[in-house]
mmCIF file of C-alpha atoms in Angstrom:
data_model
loop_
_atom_site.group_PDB
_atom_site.id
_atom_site.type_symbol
_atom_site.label_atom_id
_atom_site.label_comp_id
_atom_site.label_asym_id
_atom_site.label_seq_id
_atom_site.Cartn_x
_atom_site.Cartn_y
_atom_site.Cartn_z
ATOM 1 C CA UNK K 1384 54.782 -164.342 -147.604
ATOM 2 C CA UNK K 1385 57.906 -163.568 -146.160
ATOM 3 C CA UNK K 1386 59.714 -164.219 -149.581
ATOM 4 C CA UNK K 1387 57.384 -162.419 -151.445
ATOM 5 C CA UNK K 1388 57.916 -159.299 -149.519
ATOM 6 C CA UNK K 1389 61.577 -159.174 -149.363
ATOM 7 C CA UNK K 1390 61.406 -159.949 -153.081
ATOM 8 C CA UNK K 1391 59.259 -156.981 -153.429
ATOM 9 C CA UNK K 1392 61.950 -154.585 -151.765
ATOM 10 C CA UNK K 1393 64.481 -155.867 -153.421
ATOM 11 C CA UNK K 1394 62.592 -154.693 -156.967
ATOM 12 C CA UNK K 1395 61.663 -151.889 -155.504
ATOM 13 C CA UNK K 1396 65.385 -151.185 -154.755
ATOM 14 C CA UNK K 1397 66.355 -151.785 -158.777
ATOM 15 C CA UNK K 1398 63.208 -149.654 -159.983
ATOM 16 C CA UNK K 1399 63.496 -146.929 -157.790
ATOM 17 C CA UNK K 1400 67.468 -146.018 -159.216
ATOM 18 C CA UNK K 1401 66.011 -146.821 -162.715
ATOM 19 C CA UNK K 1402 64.980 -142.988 -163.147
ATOM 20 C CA UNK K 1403 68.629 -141.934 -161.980
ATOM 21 C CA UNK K 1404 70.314 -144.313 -164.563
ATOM 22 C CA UNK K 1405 68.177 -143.222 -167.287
ATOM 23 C CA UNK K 1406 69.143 -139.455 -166.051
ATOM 24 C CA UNK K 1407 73.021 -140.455 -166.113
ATOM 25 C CA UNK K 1408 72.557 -141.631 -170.022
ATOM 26 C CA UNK K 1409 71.075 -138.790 -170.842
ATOM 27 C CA UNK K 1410 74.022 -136.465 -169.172
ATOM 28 C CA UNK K 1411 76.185 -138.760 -171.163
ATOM 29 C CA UNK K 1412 74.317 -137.894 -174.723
ATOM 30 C CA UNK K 1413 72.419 -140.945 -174.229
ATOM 31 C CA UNK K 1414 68.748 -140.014 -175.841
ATOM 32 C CA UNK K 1415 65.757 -142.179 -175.056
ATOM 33 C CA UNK K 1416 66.034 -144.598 -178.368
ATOM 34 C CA UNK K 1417 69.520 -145.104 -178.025
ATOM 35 C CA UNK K 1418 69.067 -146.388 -174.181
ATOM 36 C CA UNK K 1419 66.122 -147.992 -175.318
ATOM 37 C CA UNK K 1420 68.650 -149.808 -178.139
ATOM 38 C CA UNK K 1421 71.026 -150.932 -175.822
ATOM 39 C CA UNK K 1422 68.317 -152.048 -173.143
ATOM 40 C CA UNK K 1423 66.507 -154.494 -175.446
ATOM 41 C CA UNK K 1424 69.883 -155.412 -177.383
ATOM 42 C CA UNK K 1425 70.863 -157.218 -174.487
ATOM 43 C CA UNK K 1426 68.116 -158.248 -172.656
ATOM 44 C CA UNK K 1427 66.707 -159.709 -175.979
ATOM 45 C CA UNK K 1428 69.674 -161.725 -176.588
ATOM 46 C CA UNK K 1429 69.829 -163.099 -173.275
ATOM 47 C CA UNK K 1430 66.575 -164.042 -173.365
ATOM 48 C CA UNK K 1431 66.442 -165.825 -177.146
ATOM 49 C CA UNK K 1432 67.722 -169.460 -175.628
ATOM 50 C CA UNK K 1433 65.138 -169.245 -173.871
ATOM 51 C CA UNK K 1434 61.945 -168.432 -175.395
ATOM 52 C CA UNK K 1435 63.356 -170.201 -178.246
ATOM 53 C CA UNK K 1436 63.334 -173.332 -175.818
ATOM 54 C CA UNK K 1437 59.639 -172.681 -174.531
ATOM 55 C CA UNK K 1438 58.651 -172.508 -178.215
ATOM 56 C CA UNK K 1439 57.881 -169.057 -180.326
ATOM 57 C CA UNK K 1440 55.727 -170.543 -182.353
ATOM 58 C CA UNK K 1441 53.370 -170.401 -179.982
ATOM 59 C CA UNK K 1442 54.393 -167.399 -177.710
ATOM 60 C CA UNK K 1443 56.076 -169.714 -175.152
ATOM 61 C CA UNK K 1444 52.395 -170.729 -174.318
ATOM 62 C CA UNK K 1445 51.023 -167.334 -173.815
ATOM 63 C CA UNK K 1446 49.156 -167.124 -177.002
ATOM 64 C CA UNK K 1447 50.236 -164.510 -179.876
ATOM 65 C CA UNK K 1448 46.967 -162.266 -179.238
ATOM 66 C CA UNK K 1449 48.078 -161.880 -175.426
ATOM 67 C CA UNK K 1450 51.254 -161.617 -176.110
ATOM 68 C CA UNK K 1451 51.436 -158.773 -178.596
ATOM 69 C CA UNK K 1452 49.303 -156.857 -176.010
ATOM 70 C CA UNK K 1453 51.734 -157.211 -173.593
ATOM 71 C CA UNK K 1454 54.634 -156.531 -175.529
ATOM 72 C CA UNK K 1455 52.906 -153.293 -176.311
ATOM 73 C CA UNK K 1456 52.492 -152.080 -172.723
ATOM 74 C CA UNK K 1457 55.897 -153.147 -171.521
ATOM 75 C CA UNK K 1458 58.526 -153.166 -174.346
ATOM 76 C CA UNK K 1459 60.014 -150.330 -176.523
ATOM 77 C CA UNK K 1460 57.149 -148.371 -176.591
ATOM 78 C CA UNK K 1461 57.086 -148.188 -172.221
ATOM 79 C CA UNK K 1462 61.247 -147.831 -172.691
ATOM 80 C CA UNK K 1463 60.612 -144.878 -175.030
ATOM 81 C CA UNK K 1464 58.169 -143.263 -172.695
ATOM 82 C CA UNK K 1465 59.492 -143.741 -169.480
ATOM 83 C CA UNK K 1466 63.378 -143.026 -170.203
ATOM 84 C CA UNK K 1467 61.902 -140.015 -172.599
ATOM 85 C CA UNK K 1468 60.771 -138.633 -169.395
ATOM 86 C CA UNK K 1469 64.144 -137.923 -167.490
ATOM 87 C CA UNK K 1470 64.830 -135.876 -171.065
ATOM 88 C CA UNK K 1471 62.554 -133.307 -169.653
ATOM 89 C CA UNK K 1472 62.384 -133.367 -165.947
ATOM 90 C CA UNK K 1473 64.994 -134.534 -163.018
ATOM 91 C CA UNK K 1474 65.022 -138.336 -162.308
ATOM 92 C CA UNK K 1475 63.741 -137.438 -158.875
ATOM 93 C CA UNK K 1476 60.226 -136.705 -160.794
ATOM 94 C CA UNK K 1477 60.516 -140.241 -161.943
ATOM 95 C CA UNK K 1478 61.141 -141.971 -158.944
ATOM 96 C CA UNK K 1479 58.161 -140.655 -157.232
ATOM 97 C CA UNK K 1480 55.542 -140.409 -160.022
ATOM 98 C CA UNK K 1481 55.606 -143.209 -161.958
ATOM 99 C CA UNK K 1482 55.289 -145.510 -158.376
ATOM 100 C CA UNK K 1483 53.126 -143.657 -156.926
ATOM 101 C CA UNK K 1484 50.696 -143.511 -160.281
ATOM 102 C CA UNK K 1485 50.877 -147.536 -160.834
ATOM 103 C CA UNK K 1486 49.144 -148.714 -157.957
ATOM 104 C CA UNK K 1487 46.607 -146.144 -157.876
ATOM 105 C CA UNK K 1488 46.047 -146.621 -161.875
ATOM 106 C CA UNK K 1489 46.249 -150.368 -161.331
ATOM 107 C CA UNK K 1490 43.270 -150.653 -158.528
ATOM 108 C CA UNK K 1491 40.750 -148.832 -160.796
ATOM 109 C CA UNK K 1492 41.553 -150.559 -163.903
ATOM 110 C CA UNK K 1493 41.011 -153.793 -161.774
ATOM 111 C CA UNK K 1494 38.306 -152.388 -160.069
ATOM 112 C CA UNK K 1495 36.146 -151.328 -162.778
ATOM 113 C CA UNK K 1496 37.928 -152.518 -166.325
ATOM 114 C CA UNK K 1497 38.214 -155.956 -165.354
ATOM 115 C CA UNK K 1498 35.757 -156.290 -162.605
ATOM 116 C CA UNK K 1499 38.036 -157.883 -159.820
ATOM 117 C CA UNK K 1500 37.107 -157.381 -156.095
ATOM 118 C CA UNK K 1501 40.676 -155.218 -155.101
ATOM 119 C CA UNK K 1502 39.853 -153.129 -152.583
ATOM 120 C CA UNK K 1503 42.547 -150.177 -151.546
ATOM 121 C CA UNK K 1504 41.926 -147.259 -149.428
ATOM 122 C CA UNK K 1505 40.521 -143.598 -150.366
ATOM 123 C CA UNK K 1506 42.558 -142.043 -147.806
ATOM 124 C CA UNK K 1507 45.889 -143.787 -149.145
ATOM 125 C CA UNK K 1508 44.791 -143.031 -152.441
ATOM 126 C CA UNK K 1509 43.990 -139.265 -151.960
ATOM 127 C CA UNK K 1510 47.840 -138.961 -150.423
ATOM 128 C CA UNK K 1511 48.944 -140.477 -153.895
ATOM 129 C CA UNK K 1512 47.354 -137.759 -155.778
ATOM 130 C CA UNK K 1513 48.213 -135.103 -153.729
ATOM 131 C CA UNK K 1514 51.649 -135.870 -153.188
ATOM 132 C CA UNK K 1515 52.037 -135.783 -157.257
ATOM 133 C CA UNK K 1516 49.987 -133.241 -157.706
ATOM 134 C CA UNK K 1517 52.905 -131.204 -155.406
ATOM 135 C CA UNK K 1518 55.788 -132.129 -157.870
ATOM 136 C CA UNK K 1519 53.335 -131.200 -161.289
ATOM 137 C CA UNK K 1520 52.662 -127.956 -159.731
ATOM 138 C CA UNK K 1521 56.661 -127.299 -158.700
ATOM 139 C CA UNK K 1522 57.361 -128.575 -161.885
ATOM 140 C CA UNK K 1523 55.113 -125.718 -163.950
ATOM 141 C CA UNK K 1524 56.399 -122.957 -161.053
ATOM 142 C CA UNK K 1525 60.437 -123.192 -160.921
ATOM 143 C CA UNK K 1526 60.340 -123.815 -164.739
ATOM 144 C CA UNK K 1527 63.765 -122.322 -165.882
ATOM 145 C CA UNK K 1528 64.946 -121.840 -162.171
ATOM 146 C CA UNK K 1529 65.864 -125.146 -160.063
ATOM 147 C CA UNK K 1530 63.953 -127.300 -162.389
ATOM 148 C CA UNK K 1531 64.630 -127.895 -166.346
ATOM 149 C CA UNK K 1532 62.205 -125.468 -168.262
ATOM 150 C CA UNK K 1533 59.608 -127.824 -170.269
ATOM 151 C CA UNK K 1534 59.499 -130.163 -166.681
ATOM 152 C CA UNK K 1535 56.105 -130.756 -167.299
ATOM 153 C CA UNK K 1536 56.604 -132.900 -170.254
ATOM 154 C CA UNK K 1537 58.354 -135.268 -168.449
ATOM 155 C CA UNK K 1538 55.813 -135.705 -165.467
ATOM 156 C CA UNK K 1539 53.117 -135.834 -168.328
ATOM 157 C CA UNK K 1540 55.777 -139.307 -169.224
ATOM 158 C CA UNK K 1541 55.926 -140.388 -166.309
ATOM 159 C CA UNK K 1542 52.064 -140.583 -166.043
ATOM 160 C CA UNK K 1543 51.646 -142.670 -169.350
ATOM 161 C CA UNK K 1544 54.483 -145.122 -168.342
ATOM 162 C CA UNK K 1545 52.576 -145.482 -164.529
ATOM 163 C CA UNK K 1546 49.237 -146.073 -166.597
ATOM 164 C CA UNK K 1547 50.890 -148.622 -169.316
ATOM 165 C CA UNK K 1548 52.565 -150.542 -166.322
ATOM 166 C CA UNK K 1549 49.824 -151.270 -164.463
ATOM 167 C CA UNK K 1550 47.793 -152.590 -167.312
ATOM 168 C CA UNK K 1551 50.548 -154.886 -168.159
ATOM 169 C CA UNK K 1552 51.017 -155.884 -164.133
ATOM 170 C CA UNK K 1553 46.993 -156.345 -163.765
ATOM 171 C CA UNK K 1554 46.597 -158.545 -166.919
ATOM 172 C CA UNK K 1555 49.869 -160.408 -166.138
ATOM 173 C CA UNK K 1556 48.094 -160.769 -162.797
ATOM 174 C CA UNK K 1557 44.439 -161.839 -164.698
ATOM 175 C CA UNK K 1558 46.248 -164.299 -167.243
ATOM 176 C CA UNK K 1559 48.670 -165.681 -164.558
ATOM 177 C CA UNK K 1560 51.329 -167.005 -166.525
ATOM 178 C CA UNK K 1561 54.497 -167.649 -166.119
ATOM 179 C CA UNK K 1562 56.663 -165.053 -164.963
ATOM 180 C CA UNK K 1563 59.600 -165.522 -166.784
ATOM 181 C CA UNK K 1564 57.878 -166.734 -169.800
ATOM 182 C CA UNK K 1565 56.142 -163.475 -169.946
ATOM 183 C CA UNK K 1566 59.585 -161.861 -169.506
ATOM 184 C CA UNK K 1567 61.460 -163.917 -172.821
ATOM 185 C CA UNK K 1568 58.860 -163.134 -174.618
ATOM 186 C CA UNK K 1569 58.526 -159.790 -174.446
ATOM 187 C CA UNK K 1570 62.761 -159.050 -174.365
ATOM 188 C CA UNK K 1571 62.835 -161.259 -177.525
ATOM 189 C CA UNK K 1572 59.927 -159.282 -179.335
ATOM 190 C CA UNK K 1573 61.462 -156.232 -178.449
ATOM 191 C CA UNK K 1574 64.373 -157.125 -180.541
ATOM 192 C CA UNK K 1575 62.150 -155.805 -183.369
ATOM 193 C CA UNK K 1576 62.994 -152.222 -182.481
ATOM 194 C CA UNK K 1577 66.642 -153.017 -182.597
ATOM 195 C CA UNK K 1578 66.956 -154.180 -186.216
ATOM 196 C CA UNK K 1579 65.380 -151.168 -187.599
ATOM 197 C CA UNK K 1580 67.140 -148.618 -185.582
ATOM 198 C CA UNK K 1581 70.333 -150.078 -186.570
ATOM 199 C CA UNK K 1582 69.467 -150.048 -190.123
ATOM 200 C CA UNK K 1583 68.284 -146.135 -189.988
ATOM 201 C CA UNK K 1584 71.050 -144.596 -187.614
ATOM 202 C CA UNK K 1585 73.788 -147.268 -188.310
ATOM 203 C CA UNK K 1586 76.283 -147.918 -185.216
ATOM 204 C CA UNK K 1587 76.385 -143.985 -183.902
ATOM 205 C CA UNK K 1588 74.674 -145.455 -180.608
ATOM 206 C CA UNK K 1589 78.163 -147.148 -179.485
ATOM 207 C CA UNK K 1590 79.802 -143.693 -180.340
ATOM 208 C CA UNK K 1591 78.835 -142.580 -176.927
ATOM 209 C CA UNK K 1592 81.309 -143.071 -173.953
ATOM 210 C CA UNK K 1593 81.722 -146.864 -173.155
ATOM 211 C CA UNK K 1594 80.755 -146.641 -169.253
ATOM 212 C CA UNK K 1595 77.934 -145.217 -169.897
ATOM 213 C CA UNK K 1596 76.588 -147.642 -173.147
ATOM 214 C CA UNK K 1597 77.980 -150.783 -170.386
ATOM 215 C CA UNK K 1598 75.852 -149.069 -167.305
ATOM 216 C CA UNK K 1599 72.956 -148.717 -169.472
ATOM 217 C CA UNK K 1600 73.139 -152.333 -170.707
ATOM 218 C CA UNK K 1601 73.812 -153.698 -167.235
ATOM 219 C CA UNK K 1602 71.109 -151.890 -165.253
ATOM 220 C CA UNK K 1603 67.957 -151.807 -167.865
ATOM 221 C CA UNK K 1604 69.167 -154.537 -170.150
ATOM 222 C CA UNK K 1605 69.867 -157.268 -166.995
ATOM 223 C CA UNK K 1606 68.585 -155.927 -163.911
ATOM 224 C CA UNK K 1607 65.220 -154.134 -164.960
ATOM 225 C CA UNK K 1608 64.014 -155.702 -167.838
ATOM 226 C CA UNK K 1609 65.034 -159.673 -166.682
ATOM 227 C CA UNK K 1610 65.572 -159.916 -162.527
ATOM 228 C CA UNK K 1611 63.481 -156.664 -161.861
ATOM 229 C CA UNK K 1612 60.525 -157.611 -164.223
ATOM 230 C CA UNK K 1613 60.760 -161.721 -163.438
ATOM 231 C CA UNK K 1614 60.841 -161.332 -159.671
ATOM 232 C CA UNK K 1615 57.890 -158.775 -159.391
ATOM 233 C CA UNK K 1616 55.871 -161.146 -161.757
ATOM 234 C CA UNK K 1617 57.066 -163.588 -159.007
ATOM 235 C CA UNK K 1618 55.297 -161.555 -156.521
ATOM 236 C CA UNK K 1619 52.137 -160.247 -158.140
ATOM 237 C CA UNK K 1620 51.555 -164.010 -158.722
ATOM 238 C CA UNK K 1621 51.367 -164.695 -155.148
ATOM 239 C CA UNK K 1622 50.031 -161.503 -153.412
ATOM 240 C CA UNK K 1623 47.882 -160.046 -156.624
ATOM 241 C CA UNK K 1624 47.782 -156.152 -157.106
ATOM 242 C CA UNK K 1625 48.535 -155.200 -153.710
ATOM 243 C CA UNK K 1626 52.570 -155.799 -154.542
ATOM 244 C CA UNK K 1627 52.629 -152.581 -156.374
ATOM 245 C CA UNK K 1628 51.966 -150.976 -153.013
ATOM 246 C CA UNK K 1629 56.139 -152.469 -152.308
ATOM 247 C CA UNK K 1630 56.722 -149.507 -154.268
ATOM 248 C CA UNK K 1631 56.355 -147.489 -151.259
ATOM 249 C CA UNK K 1632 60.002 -147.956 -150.901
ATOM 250 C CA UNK K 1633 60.733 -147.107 -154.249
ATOM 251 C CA UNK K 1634 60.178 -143.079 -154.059
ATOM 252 C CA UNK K 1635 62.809 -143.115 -151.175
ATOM 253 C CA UNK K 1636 65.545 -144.579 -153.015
ATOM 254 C CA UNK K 1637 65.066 -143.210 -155.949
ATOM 255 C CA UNK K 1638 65.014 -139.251 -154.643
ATOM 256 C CA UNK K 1639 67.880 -140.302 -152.279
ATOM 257 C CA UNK K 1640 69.706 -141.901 -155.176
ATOM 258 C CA UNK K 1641 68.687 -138.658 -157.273
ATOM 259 C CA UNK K 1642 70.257 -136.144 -154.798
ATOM 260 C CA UNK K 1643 73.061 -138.014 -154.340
ATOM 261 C CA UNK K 1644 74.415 -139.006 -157.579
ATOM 262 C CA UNK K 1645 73.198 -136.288 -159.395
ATOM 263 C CA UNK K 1646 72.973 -133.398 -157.012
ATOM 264 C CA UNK K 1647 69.865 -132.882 -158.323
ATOM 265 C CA UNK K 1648 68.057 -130.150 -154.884
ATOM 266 C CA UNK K 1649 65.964 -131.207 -153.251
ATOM 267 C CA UNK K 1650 63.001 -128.573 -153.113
ATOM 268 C CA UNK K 1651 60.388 -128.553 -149.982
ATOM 269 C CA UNK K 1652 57.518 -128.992 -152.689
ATOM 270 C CA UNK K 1653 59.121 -132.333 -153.670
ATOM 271 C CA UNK K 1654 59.889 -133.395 -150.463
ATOM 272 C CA UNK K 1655 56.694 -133.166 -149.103
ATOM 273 C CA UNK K 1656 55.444 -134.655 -152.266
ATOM 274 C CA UNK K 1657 57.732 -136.973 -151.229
ATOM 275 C CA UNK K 1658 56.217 -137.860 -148.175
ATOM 276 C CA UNK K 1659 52.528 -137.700 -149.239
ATOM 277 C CA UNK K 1660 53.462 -140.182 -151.877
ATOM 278 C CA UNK K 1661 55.110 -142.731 -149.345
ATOM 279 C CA UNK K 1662 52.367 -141.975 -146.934
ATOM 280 C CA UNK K 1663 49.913 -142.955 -149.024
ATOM 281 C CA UNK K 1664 51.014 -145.965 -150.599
ATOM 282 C CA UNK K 1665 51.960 -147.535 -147.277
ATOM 283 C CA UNK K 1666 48.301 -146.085 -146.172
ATOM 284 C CA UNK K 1667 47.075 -147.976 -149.304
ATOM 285 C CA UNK K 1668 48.907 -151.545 -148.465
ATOM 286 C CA UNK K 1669 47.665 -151.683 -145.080
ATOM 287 C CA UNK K 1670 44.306 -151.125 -145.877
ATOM 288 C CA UNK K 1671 44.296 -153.927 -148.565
ATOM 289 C CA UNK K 1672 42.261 -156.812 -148.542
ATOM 290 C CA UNK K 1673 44.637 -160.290 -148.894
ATOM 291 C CA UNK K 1674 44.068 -161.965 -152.256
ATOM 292 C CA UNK K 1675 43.636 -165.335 -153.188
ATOM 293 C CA UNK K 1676 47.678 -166.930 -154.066
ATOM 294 C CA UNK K 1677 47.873 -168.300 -157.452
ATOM 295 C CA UNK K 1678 50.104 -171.238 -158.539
ATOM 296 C CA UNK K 1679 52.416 -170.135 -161.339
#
């Protein structure tokens, strides 16, 4: 249990700077495919051994209909949506958000999509909302001022990516595979979007300044897409949909991390958003129920 918590910090650590990476590559001229290029450029390759070794033929035993589905809620198409969203609004929207929207989208789709007893609390739950329901509504009210005109777009991104996360985390949960087999997989698939781009824009990605293409490739191609997403399929495997609530810790670092490497301000709205959001997905872990552990 122990493990599986500090595990859960520790990913909660790597997504919660994600937003204020993506942020950086954008300030850089980075857009959203290009990061998404060099994300699944390197994490595919890493990966190929592999999933090559588990066998592709067969999915590396996940089966090609499961598999696709997966691929389509966490590869290029999450990338696209979720670094997209730092285009429009500051990384600080990101950070609090898209955490605070997984759990809350992951206990109903459990609850009544796939019909699994999770139980979370209302109270928790209403903080969640509330708290983002602060940064949407600073968002549409210091359009043009302190925050980027058009904000709103990029909390309306962050939304989607919470909602396509937590159906990939609550069927990874379902299926329970193998963590890192689900991880291959999906980097190596995801080397679909690469060939294409290449072909369409040529090699203008690597034009961009080199410390930003190698931080890019680092953080999202290594430490999110392989370690982040391998250790938190680790720990939904062992503590079920309650580990998303380890995101609690995510909003802090990733607003601190915001302020300061980017000097984005820090607004009251958002910091009380801020709050509500941690508030109530603390609220919402201690009121959970403890699942059944699974054997990976």
């Amino acid at each position: 249990m122990i493990t599986s918590l500090f595990y859960g910090v520790l990913v909660a650590l790597i997504w919660g700077v994600q937003p204020v990476i993506s942020r950086y590559g954008f300030q850089a001229g980075l857009s959203a495919q290009d990061a998404t290029l060099v994300r699944y450029l390197v994490s595919g390759l890493l990966m190929l051994p592999y999933a090559y070794k588990r066998g592709l033929a067969n999915a590396c035993g996940i089966g090609w209909r499961r598999a696709l589905l997966l691929f389509f809620l966490s590869g290029p198409l999450f990338s696209l949506v979720l670094i997209g969203g730092v285009s429009f609004a500051p990384a600080s929207h990101g950070a609090l958000i898209h955490p605070a929207l997984t759990p809350l989208f992951g206990a109903l789709i459990s609850r009544f999509a796939l019909n699994r007893p999770e139980r979370f609390s209302p109270f928790g739950m209403a903080l969640l909302l509330g708290g983002v329901c602060l940064i949407g509504g600073d968002s549409l009210l210091s359009a043009g001022t302190e925050t980027p005109a058009g904000a709103w777009r990029g909390d309306l991104l962050f939304v989607t990516s919470a909602f396509m996360w937590a159906w990939y985390m609550v069927l990874n949960k379902t299926w329970n595979m193998k963590p890192l087999d689900v991880v291959a997989l999906v980097q190596v698939l995801s080397l679909s979007y690469v060939l294409p781009y290449l072909a369409l824009n040529g090699m203008k990605t690597f034009d961009h300044p080199a410390s930003a293409l190698l931080l890019q490739a680092a953080y999202h191609g290594v430490l999110v897409s392989i370690v982040g997403v391998a250790l938190f399929n680790w720990v939904v495997a062992r503590l079920g949909v309650k580990a998303m609530m380890l995101s609690a810790l995510s909003p802090l670092f990733g607003v601190a991390a915001s302020a300061l490497a980017l000097d984005e301000p820090l607004r009251i709205s958002v910091l009380i958003g801020a709050v509500a959001i941690v508030a109530g997905l603390a609220w919402s872990l201690r009121g959970t129920s403890t699942p059944r552990v699974l054997e990976t």
